[in-house]
Amino acid sequence: MSPERLPITVHRAKEIWFTRRTGDSISLVTFMDAALAVDAHGKITAIGRASEFKSPSYSEKVIDHGDGILVPGFVDAHVHCPQLSVIGSGGLPLLDWLTKYVFHAEAQFKNQNVATLGARRLARELMQNGVTSAAVFSSVHAVAAEALFQEFDTAGLRLLTGKTSMDVGAPAAVLQAAHADIADQEVLIKRWHGKSARLRYAITPRFALSCSRELMLGLGELRERHPSCYVQTHISENIEEVAAVKEVWKSCKDYLAVYEDHGLIGDKTLLAHGIHLTNNELMRMATAKATLVHCPTSNMFLGSGLLNLKQVQDSGVHLCLASDIGAGTNLSPWQTMLECYKIQAIQGNRLSAAELLYQTTLAGAQSLGLGNVCGSLEVGKDADFVVIKPSKKPILAERLVTAETPSERLFACITCGDDRIIEQTYVAGNLIYSQAAPT
Ligand SMILES: [Zn+2]
């Protein structure tokens, strides 16, 4: 059977929305009375108005989503699996919050059963919120990273993860000596990195205060041996943290240099937060093509600060959004987008609905090296999409009656949306979650 003769599934919907970037301009691409054709390999073969679709002569299945709207699968570019159990632990800034709540929760992930159930629960929550790709932190334990790969593979999600590297600055239960850490990572990389197109490995130093020089050197060498692996970590989240890093890493000229000096910054590096980065650090990040992952609900919950998104964009740094559970307060990308909007609005920078959707779909996919694979609904890409049903939430359904344009309707979804309006989630054409019949 030639590729063009493979069976096609046509998804019909009331509307389709996705974003496109041309230069610095982000636009919302929309189709009304729309259809999306997907072949047996999960690739998009056509998109447009349903009335303009030609009936093919080969086998075709039609799925009518009624008043549903199709949007690209969301990307959560920074989320901590073991921290789901401490979400909403309030009252403390970053370093105290880690000590009081987080390290204890992560220590439990040494246990295989805890790690497996935790990974399964996160996969389930992400699918339920329309997230199809995620960059995830586990704990220091190899078994926890192993469980994430296993459970996300089974669920059909796209995953970037690795074991968290920590050998100083925390209780012994969440530390591992450098040589053992690197040895465990070699095994994980061999077993999981690129095992399928959906699974990739990320070298994951927690942050500059969790790693000794010996461990940082080992991680840099690991990256050199495995240049196709990603790097994910935290940077400049909190003023006290930045001061402590300056004290501990005296030989490095600033926070970014801690990672730079150990060969950990490049176009496959994701740096979470970056609220307090200097212009010079941002310029160096831009040159290296590293991504800044903005986590708005987390920044507000811990009181870490207000990211100046315009400053980041003006410096040319690529940026995308993430939940950062459990300092973040919600796995729903709608709520992440809304909080991002508020943080910029209070600084006089009013983002459009298209910009917000772009940051949590296409920009996120690009950060994870998936820009040519998913993140928008273009012919030739994999069909990663979500069927949303705003009618499932009465207040939103009522609001949409007076919303005249797709952009207004999208903004209303960003403001009022949650997992109740996520009807179905697809990865590469495969249904991985349905509200009607949970998988
Ligand atoms: Zn984080």
Short mmCIF file of C-alpha atoms and ligand atoms in Angstrom, two decimals:
data_model
loop_
_atom_site.label_atom_id
_atom_site.label_comp_id
_atom_site.label_asym_id
_atom_site.label_seq_id
_atom_site.Cartn_x
_atom_site.Cartn_y
_atom_site.Cartn_z
CA MET A 1 0.00 0.00 0.00
CA SER A 2 1.53 3.36 -0.98
CA PRO A 3 1.64 6.02 1.75
CA GLU A 4 -1.08 8.12 0.13
CA ARG A 5 -3.38 5.09 0.12
CA LEU A 6 -3.13 4.42 3.84
CA PRO A 7 -6.44 4.73 5.74
CA ILE A 8 -7.23 8.27 6.80
CA THR A 9 -9.11 9.44 9.88
CA VAL A 10 -10.90 12.75 9.48
CA HIS A 11 -11.62 14.70 12.67
CA ARG A 12 -14.45 17.19 12.19
CA ALA A 13 -14.87 20.05 14.66
CA LYS A 14 -16.59 23.39 15.04
CA GLU A 15 -13.24 25.21 14.94
CA ILE A 16 -9.49 24.59 14.83
CA TRP A 17 -6.98 26.98 16.43
CA PHE A 18 -3.19 26.93 16.41
CA THR A 19 -0.37 29.45 16.22
CA ARG A 20 2.25 30.35 13.67
CA ARG A 21 5.33 32.51 14.09
CA THR A 22 6.65 34.76 11.32
CA GLY A 23 9.71 36.71 12.44
CA ASP A 24 8.72 38.21 15.79
CA SER A 25 5.03 38.11 15.00
CA ILE A 26 2.75 35.42 16.44
CA SER A 27 -0.56 34.83 14.70
CA LEU A 28 -3.57 32.68 15.47
CA VAL A 29 -4.51 30.41 12.56
CA THR A 30 -8.19 29.48 12.64
CA PHE A 31 -10.61 27.36 10.65
CA MET A 32 -14.37 27.29 11.11
CA ASP A 33 -16.50 24.21 10.35
CA ALA A 34 -13.13 22.51 10.27
CA ALA A 35 -11.56 19.15 9.54
CA LEU A 36 -8.20 17.56 10.25
CA ALA A 37 -7.10 14.48 8.31
CA VAL A 38 -4.65 12.06 9.93
CA ASP A 39 -3.02 9.05 8.28
CA ALA A 40 -2.29 5.65 9.80
CA HIS A 41 1.17 6.84 10.90
CA GLY A 42 -0.42 9.64 12.94
CA LYS A 43 0.68 12.37 10.51
CA ILE A 44 -1.52 15.29 9.50
CA THR A 45 -2.30 15.03 5.79
CA ALA A 46 -4.79 17.87 5.42
CA ILE A 47 -6.43 20.65 7.43
CA GLY A 48 -9.08 23.18 6.47
CA ARG A 49 -12.79 23.76 6.10
CA ALA A 50 -14.71 20.50 6.13
CA SER A 51 -16.77 21.58 3.12
CA GLU A 52 -13.57 21.87 1.06
CA PHE A 53 -12.33 18.38 1.90
CA LYS A 54 -12.45 16.08 -1.11
CA SER A 55 -13.82 12.62 -0.36
CA PRO A 56 -10.89 10.25 -0.87
CA SER A 57 -11.30 7.02 -2.73
CA TYR A 58 -9.56 5.00 -0.04
CA SER A 59 -10.67 3.87 3.39
CA GLU A 60 -11.72 6.82 5.54
CA LYS A 61 -13.08 7.08 9.07
CA VAL A 62 -14.82 10.26 10.19
CA ILE A 63 -14.95 11.32 13.86
CA ASP A 64 -17.36 14.18 14.42
CA HIS A 65 -16.43 16.18 17.55
CA GLY A 66 -19.62 18.27 17.32
CA ASP A 67 -19.13 21.66 19.00
CA GLY A 68 -15.56 20.73 19.94
CA ILE A 69 -12.55 22.91 19.07
CA LEU A 70 -9.20 21.34 18.14
CA VAL A 71 -6.03 22.93 19.51
CA PRO A 72 -2.44 21.58 19.53
CA GLY A 73 -1.46 19.35 22.44
CA PHE A 74 -0.04 21.45 25.25
CA VAL A 75 3.59 21.30 26.38
CA ASP A 76 4.55 21.48 30.06
CA ALA A 77 8.28 22.24 29.90
CA HIS A 78 8.99 21.97 33.64
CA VAL A 79 7.11 19.83 36.18
CA HIS A 80 8.28 17.81 39.22
CA CYS A 81 6.69 14.38 39.51
CA PRO A 82 7.34 13.76 43.24
CA GLN A 83 6.00 17.20 44.15
CA LEU A 84 2.38 16.48 43.20
CA SER A 85 1.92 15.30 46.79
CA VAL A 86 3.10 18.62 48.29
CA ILE A 87 1.22 21.00 46.00
CA GLY A 88 -0.29 23.83 48.02
CA SER A 89 2.32 23.72 50.81
CA GLY A 90 2.37 27.41 51.47
CA GLY A 91 3.98 30.04 53.60
CA LEU A 92 7.65 29.81 52.71
CA PRO A 93 10.10 31.12 50.10
CA LEU A 94 12.05 28.76 47.83
CA LEU A 95 14.95 27.48 49.95
CA ASP A 96 12.88 27.00 53.13
CA TRP A 97 10.04 25.46 51.10
CA LEU A 98 12.44 22.89 49.63
CA THR A 99 13.75 21.96 53.06
CA LYS A 100 10.42 21.78 54.84
CA TYR A 101 8.26 20.04 52.22
CA VAL A 102 10.00 18.93 49.05
CA PHE A 103 13.03 16.89 50.05
CA HIS A 104 10.90 14.67 52.28
CA ALA A 105 8.42 14.03 49.44
CA GLU A 106 11.23 13.23 47.00
CA ALA A 107 12.88 10.83 49.47
CA GLN A 108 9.79 8.60 49.22
CA PHE A 109 10.55 8.00 45.52
CA LYS A 110 13.38 5.67 46.44
CA ASN A 111 10.61 3.09 46.76
CA GLN A 112 9.74 1.52 43.41
CA ASN A 113 6.04 1.30 44.18
CA VAL A 114 5.82 4.95 45.21
CA ALA A 115 7.77 5.97 42.10
CA THR A 116 5.56 3.92 39.76
CA LEU A 117 2.29 5.16 41.25
CA GLY A 118 3.59 8.73 41.28
CA ALA A 119 4.62 8.57 37.62
CA ARG A 120 1.30 6.99 36.65
CA ARG A 121 -0.61 9.69 38.50
CA LEU A 122 1.35 12.49 36.83
CA ALA A 123 0.85 10.97 33.36
CA ARG A 124 -2.86 10.70 34.03
CA GLU A 125 -3.14 14.29 35.29
CA LEU A 126 -1.22 15.65 32.31
CA MET A 127 -3.38 13.84 29.76
CA GLN A 128 -6.50 15.01 31.57
CA ASN A 129 -5.25 18.58 31.20
CA GLY A 130 -4.47 18.21 27.49
CA VAL A 131 -0.71 18.05 27.93
CA THR A 132 0.93 15.80 25.31
CA SER A 133 4.63 16.58 25.91
CA ALA A 134 6.41 17.26 29.19
CA ALA A 135 9.88 17.90 30.57
CA VAL A 136 9.76 16.28 33.99
CA PHE A 137 11.99 16.21 37.07
CA SER A 138 11.94 13.01 39.12
CA SER A 139 14.02 12.52 42.26
CA VAL A 140 17.68 11.63 42.78
CA HIS A 141 16.79 7.92 42.57
CA ALA A 142 17.34 6.06 39.28
CA VAL A 143 14.23 4.00 39.99
CA ALA A 144 12.12 7.18 39.87
CA ALA A 145 13.38 8.20 36.42
CA GLU A 146 12.92 4.61 35.29
CA ALA A 147 9.29 4.68 36.46
CA LEU A 148 8.63 7.92 34.60
CA PHE A 149 9.96 6.52 31.32
CA GLN A 150 7.98 3.32 31.79
CA GLU A 151 4.68 4.95 32.71
CA PHE A 152 4.82 7.74 30.12
CA ASP A 153 5.75 5.22 27.44
CA THR A 154 2.73 3.12 28.39
CA ALA A 155 0.48 6.19 28.47
CA GLY A 156 1.64 7.29 24.98
CA LEU A 157 2.94 10.70 26.10
CA ARG A 158 6.09 12.49 24.95
CA LEU A 159 8.65 12.76 27.74
CA LEU A 160 11.96 14.44 28.45
CA THR A 161 13.37 13.44 31.82
CA GLY A 162 16.36 12.14 33.73
CA LYS A 163 17.34 11.37 37.28
CA THR A 164 17.87 14.49 39.36
CA SER A 165 21.51 15.04 40.28
CA MET A 166 22.21 16.21 43.83
CA ASP A 167 25.18 15.49 46.08
CA VAL A 168 25.21 18.45 48.48
CA GLY A 169 22.88 20.86 50.25
CA ALA A 170 20.04 18.51 51.21
CA PRO A 171 19.28 15.55 53.51
CA ALA A 172 21.21 12.33 52.78
CA ALA A 173 18.03 10.58 51.59
CA VAL A 174 17.99 12.76 48.46
CA LEU A 175 21.73 12.85 47.76
CA GLN A 176 23.90 10.54 45.70
CA ALA A 177 27.69 10.64 45.28
CA ALA A 178 28.94 11.89 41.92
CA HIS A 179 30.45 8.64 40.62
CA ALA A 180 27.30 6.61 41.40
CA ASP A 181 25.07 9.32 39.90
CA ILE A 182 26.94 9.32 36.60
CA ALA A 183 27.01 5.51 36.48
CA ASP A 184 23.23 5.36 36.99
CA GLN A 185 22.71 7.95 34.26
CA GLU A 186 24.80 6.00 31.75
CA VAL A 187 22.47 3.04 32.29
CA LEU A 188 19.32 5.17 31.97
CA ILE A 189 20.57 6.89 28.80
CA LYS A 190 21.40 3.57 27.20
CA ARG A 191 18.03 2.12 28.10
CA TRP A 192 15.69 5.03 27.38
CA HIS A 193 17.19 7.88 25.32
CA GLY A 194 15.52 7.63 21.92
CA LYS A 195 13.99 4.23 22.72
CA SER A 196 11.04 5.64 20.84
CA ALA A 197 10.59 9.01 19.15
CA ARG A 198 8.59 10.09 22.21
CA LEU A 199 11.26 9.46 24.87
CA ARG A 200 14.46 11.45 25.41
CA TYR A 201 16.90 11.81 28.26
CA ALA A 202 17.75 15.06 30.07
CA ILE A 203 20.78 15.49 32.32
CA THR A 204 19.15 17.12 35.33
CA PRO A 205 21.25 18.92 37.97
CA ARG A 206 18.66 20.24 40.42
CA PHE A 207 20.38 23.62 40.68
CA ALA A 208 23.76 25.15 41.48
CA LEU A 209 23.35 24.68 45.25
CA SER A 210 22.67 20.93 44.93
CA CYS A 211 25.79 19.94 43.04
CA SER A 212 29.46 19.85 44.05
CA ARG A 213 32.15 20.82 41.57
CA GLU A 214 32.98 17.13 41.12
CA LEU A 215 29.37 16.35 40.18
CA MET A 216 29.08 19.36 37.85
CA LEU A 217 32.28 18.28 36.08
CA GLY A 218 30.90 14.75 35.76
CA LEU A 219 27.64 16.06 34.30
CA GLY A 220 29.52 18.17 31.76
CA GLU A 221 31.54 15.14 30.69
CA LEU A 222 28.35 13.08 30.48
CA ARG A 223 26.86 15.67 28.12
CA GLU A 224 30.00 15.58 26.03
CA ARG A 225 29.69 11.80 25.71
CA HIS A 226 25.98 12.10 24.87
CA PRO A 227 25.52 15.32 22.87
CA SER A 228 21.99 14.40 21.78
CA CYS A 229 20.82 14.41 25.41
CA TYR A 230 19.12 17.48 26.85
CA VAL A 231 19.97 19.44 30.02
CA GLN A 232 17.31 20.81 32.38
CA THR A 233 17.84 22.73 35.59
CA HIS A 234 16.85 25.83 37.58
CA ILE A 235 18.39 29.29 37.53
CA SER A 236 17.94 32.64 39.31
CA GLU A 237 14.55 31.87 40.79
CA ASN A 238 14.90 33.69 44.07
CA ILE A 239 17.06 36.57 45.39
CA GLU A 240 18.41 34.59 48.38
CA GLU A 241 19.23 31.67 46.10
CA VAL A 242 21.18 33.94 43.72
CA ALA A 243 23.15 35.36 46.68
CA ALA A 244 23.90 31.87 48.01
CA VAL A 245 25.13 30.70 44.59
CA LYS A 246 27.43 33.71 44.40
CA GLU A 247 28.87 32.72 47.78
CA VAL A 248 29.29 28.99 47.01
CA TRP A 249 30.53 29.36 43.41
CA LYS A 250 33.00 32.21 43.91
CA SER A 251 35.10 31.21 40.93
CA CYS A 252 32.17 31.66 38.52
CA LYS A 253 31.38 35.17 37.38
CA ASP A 254 27.60 34.75 37.77
CA TYR A 255 24.86 32.13 38.10
CA LEU A 256 24.77 31.20 34.39
CA ALA A 257 28.55 30.74 34.44
CA VAL A 258 28.18 27.88 36.96
CA TYR A 259 26.51 25.88 34.20
CA GLU A 260 28.51 27.40 31.33
CA ASP A 261 31.85 26.64 32.96
CA HIS A 262 30.87 22.97 33.18
CA GLY A 263 29.69 22.63 29.58
CA LEU A 264 25.99 22.46 30.36
CA ILE A 265 24.63 25.38 28.32
CA GLY A 266 23.59 24.90 24.69
CA ASP A 267 20.61 24.71 22.36
CA LYS A 268 19.30 21.65 24.21
CA THR A 269 19.33 23.34 27.64
CA LEU A 270 16.15 24.30 29.49
CA LEU A 271 16.59 26.76 32.37
CA ALA A 272 13.57 27.22 34.62
CA HIS A 273 12.61 30.61 36.09
CA GLY A 274 15.45 33.04 35.32
CA ILE A 275 13.55 35.85 37.00
CA HIS A 276 16.69 37.57 38.31
CA LEU A 277 19.06 37.04 35.38
CA THR A 278 21.17 40.00 34.28
CA ASN A 279 21.08 41.36 30.74
CA ASN A 280 24.52 39.89 30.20
CA GLU A 281 23.37 36.43 31.26
CA LEU A 282 20.32 36.69 29.00
CA MET A 283 22.49 37.70 26.04
CA ARG A 284 24.75 34.69 26.62
CA MET A 285 21.70 32.42 26.85
CA ALA A 286 20.44 33.84 23.55
CA THR A 287 23.79 33.23 21.87
CA ALA A 288 23.81 29.64 23.11
CA LYS A 289 20.15 29.21 22.04
CA ALA A 290 19.19 27.96 25.51
CA THR A 291 15.52 28.15 26.54
CA LEU A 292 14.12 30.03 29.50
CA VAL A 293 11.14 28.17 30.97
CA HIS A 294 8.74 30.58 32.64
CA CYS A 295 6.66 29.11 35.48
CA PRO A 296 4.16 31.84 36.41
CA THR A 297 1.94 30.07 38.97
CA SER A 298 5.05 28.88 40.81
CA ASN A 299 6.68 32.32 40.82
CA MET A 300 3.55 33.86 42.30
CA PHE A 301 2.98 31.08 44.87
CA LEU A 302 6.52 31.21 46.30
CA GLY A 303 6.71 34.97 45.86
CA SER A 304 9.87 34.54 43.80
CA GLY A 305 9.34 37.61 41.64
CA LEU A 306 7.83 38.91 38.41
CA LEU A 307 9.57 37.83 35.21
CA ASN A 308 10.06 40.70 32.78
CA LEU A 309 9.04 38.82 29.66
CA LYS A 310 9.75 41.78 27.37
CA GLN A 311 13.34 41.96 28.62
CA VAL A 312 13.75 38.24 27.94
CA GLN A 313 12.27 38.51 24.45
CA ASP A 314 14.25 41.66 23.60
CA SER A 315 17.43 39.79 24.48
CA GLY A 316 16.49 37.14 21.92
CA VAL A 317 16.09 34.29 24.41
CA HIS A 318 13.59 31.60 23.45
CA LEU A 319 10.87 31.26 26.08
CA CYS A 320 8.07 28.84 26.85
CA LEU A 321 5.68 28.13 29.73
CA ALA A 322 5.42 25.44 32.39
CA SER A 323 3.53 24.52 35.55
CA ASP A 324 6.46 23.78 37.91
CA ILE A 325 4.24 21.64 40.11
CA GLY A 326 4.42 21.50 43.14
CA ALA A 327 5.46 25.14 43.67
CA GLY A 328 3.15 25.77 40.74
CA THR A 329 -0.47 25.58 41.68
CA ASN A 330 -2.18 24.00 38.70
CA LEU A 331 -1.35 21.49 35.96
CA SER A 332 -3.87 23.14 33.66
CA PRO A 333 -2.11 25.04 30.83
CA TRP A 334 -5.11 27.41 30.80
CA GLN A 335 -4.22 28.54 34.31
CA THR A 336 -0.52 28.78 33.47
CA MET A 337 -1.35 31.03 30.51
CA LEU A 338 -3.69 33.16 32.62
CA GLU A 339 -1.09 33.70 35.34
CA CYS A 340 1.51 34.55 32.68
CA TYR A 341 -0.89 37.14 31.28
CA LYS A 342 -1.48 38.70 34.73
CA ILE A 343 2.24 38.91 35.58
CA GLN A 344 2.94 40.79 32.35
CA ALA A 345 -0.21 42.93 32.54
CA ILE A 346 0.80 44.30 35.92
CA GLN A 347 4.07 45.38 34.27
CA GLY A 348 2.16 47.07 31.44
CA ASN A 349 2.78 44.34 28.87
CA ARG A 350 -0.54 42.97 27.63
CA LEU A 351 -0.05 39.65 25.83
CA SER A 352 -2.44 38.46 23.15
CA ALA A 353 -4.31 35.16 23.32
CA ALA A 354 -2.21 33.97 20.37
CA GLU A 355 1.06 34.73 22.19
CA LEU A 356 -0.11 32.82 25.26
CA LEU A 357 -1.20 29.79 23.23
CA TYR A 358 2.08 29.91 21.26
CA GLN A 359 4.14 29.82 24.45
CA THR A 360 2.40 26.72 25.74
CA THR A 361 2.24 24.83 22.42
CA LEU A 362 4.67 25.59 19.57
CA ALA A 363 7.32 27.39 21.66
CA GLY A 364 7.23 24.53 24.17
CA ALA A 365 7.60 21.95 21.41
CA GLN A 366 10.58 23.86 19.99
CA SER A 367 12.21 23.89 23.43
CA LEU A 368 11.95 20.12 23.60
CA GLY A 369 13.37 19.71 20.08
CA LEU A 370 9.91 18.84 18.76
CA GLY A 371 9.24 21.97 16.71
CA ASN A 372 9.08 19.99 13.47
CA VAL A 373 7.06 17.19 15.07
CA CYS A 374 4.20 18.83 16.98
CA GLY A 375 3.15 22.10 18.65
CA SER A 376 0.96 23.24 15.75
CA LEU A 377 -1.44 21.56 13.35
CA GLU A 378 0.44 21.72 10.06
CA VAL A 379 0.48 19.13 7.29
CA GLY A 380 3.36 16.70 7.81
CA LYS A 381 3.48 17.05 11.59
CA ASP A 382 2.31 14.41 14.04
CA ALA A 383 -1.34 14.84 15.05
CA ASP A 384 -0.86 15.87 18.69
CA PHE A 385 -4.07 17.69 19.53
CA VAL A 386 -6.73 18.28 22.14
CA VAL A 387 -10.48 18.40 21.64
CA ILE A 388 -11.80 21.13 23.88
CA LYS A 389 -15.48 21.57 24.70
CA PRO A 390 -16.07 24.98 26.29
CA SER A 391 -19.74 24.00 26.55
CA LYS A 392 -18.75 21.67 29.43
CA LYS A 393 -18.30 24.72 31.68
CA PRO A 394 -21.52 26.76 31.80
CA ILE A 395 -19.90 30.09 32.65
CA LEU A 396 -17.56 29.71 29.70
CA ALA A 397 -20.34 28.57 27.35
CA GLU A 398 -22.30 31.65 28.30
CA ARG A 399 -19.29 33.92 27.78
CA LEU A 400 -18.65 32.50 24.32
CA VAL A 401 -22.10 33.57 23.16
CA THR A 402 -20.85 37.16 23.01
CA ALA A 403 -17.26 36.42 21.94
CA GLU A 404 -17.21 37.35 18.28
CA THR A 405 -13.78 36.19 17.10
CA PRO A 406 -11.69 33.04 17.64
CA SER A 407 -9.17 35.21 19.48
CA GLU A 408 -11.85 36.42 21.92
CA ARG A 409 -13.06 32.86 22.39
CA LEU A 410 -9.51 31.67 23.04
CA PHE A 411 -8.97 34.42 25.61
CA ALA A 412 -12.16 33.39 27.40
CA CYS A 413 -10.93 29.76 27.46
CA ILE A 414 -7.59 30.89 28.88
CA THR A 415 -9.40 32.82 31.61
CA CYS A 416 -12.14 30.34 32.52
CA GLY A 417 -10.77 27.03 31.25
CA ASP A 418 -9.69 24.01 33.28
CA ASP A 419 -9.64 20.23 32.86
CA ARG A 420 -13.44 20.14 32.60
CA ILE A 421 -13.24 21.46 29.03
CA ILE A 422 -10.59 18.95 27.93
CA GLU A 423 -12.70 16.33 26.13
CA GLN A 424 -10.01 14.23 24.45
CA THR A 425 -6.23 14.18 24.11
CA TYR A 426 -4.40 12.69 21.09
CA VAL A 427 -0.69 12.00 20.48
CA ALA A 428 0.35 11.15 16.90
CA GLY A 429 -3.27 10.42 16.07
CA ASN A 430 -3.73 8.03 19.00
CA LEU A 431 -6.44 8.76 21.56
CA ILE A 432 -4.67 8.69 24.94
CA TYR A 433 -7.36 10.32 27.09
CA SER A 434 -11.11 10.72 26.84
CA GLN A 435 -13.24 12.43 29.46
CA ALA A 436 -16.18 10.25 28.43
CA ALA A 437 -14.27 6.99 28.91
CA PRO A 438 -11.11 7.70 30.88
CA THR A 439 -8.21 5.59 29.67
ZN ZN B 1 11.22 23.42 39.34
#
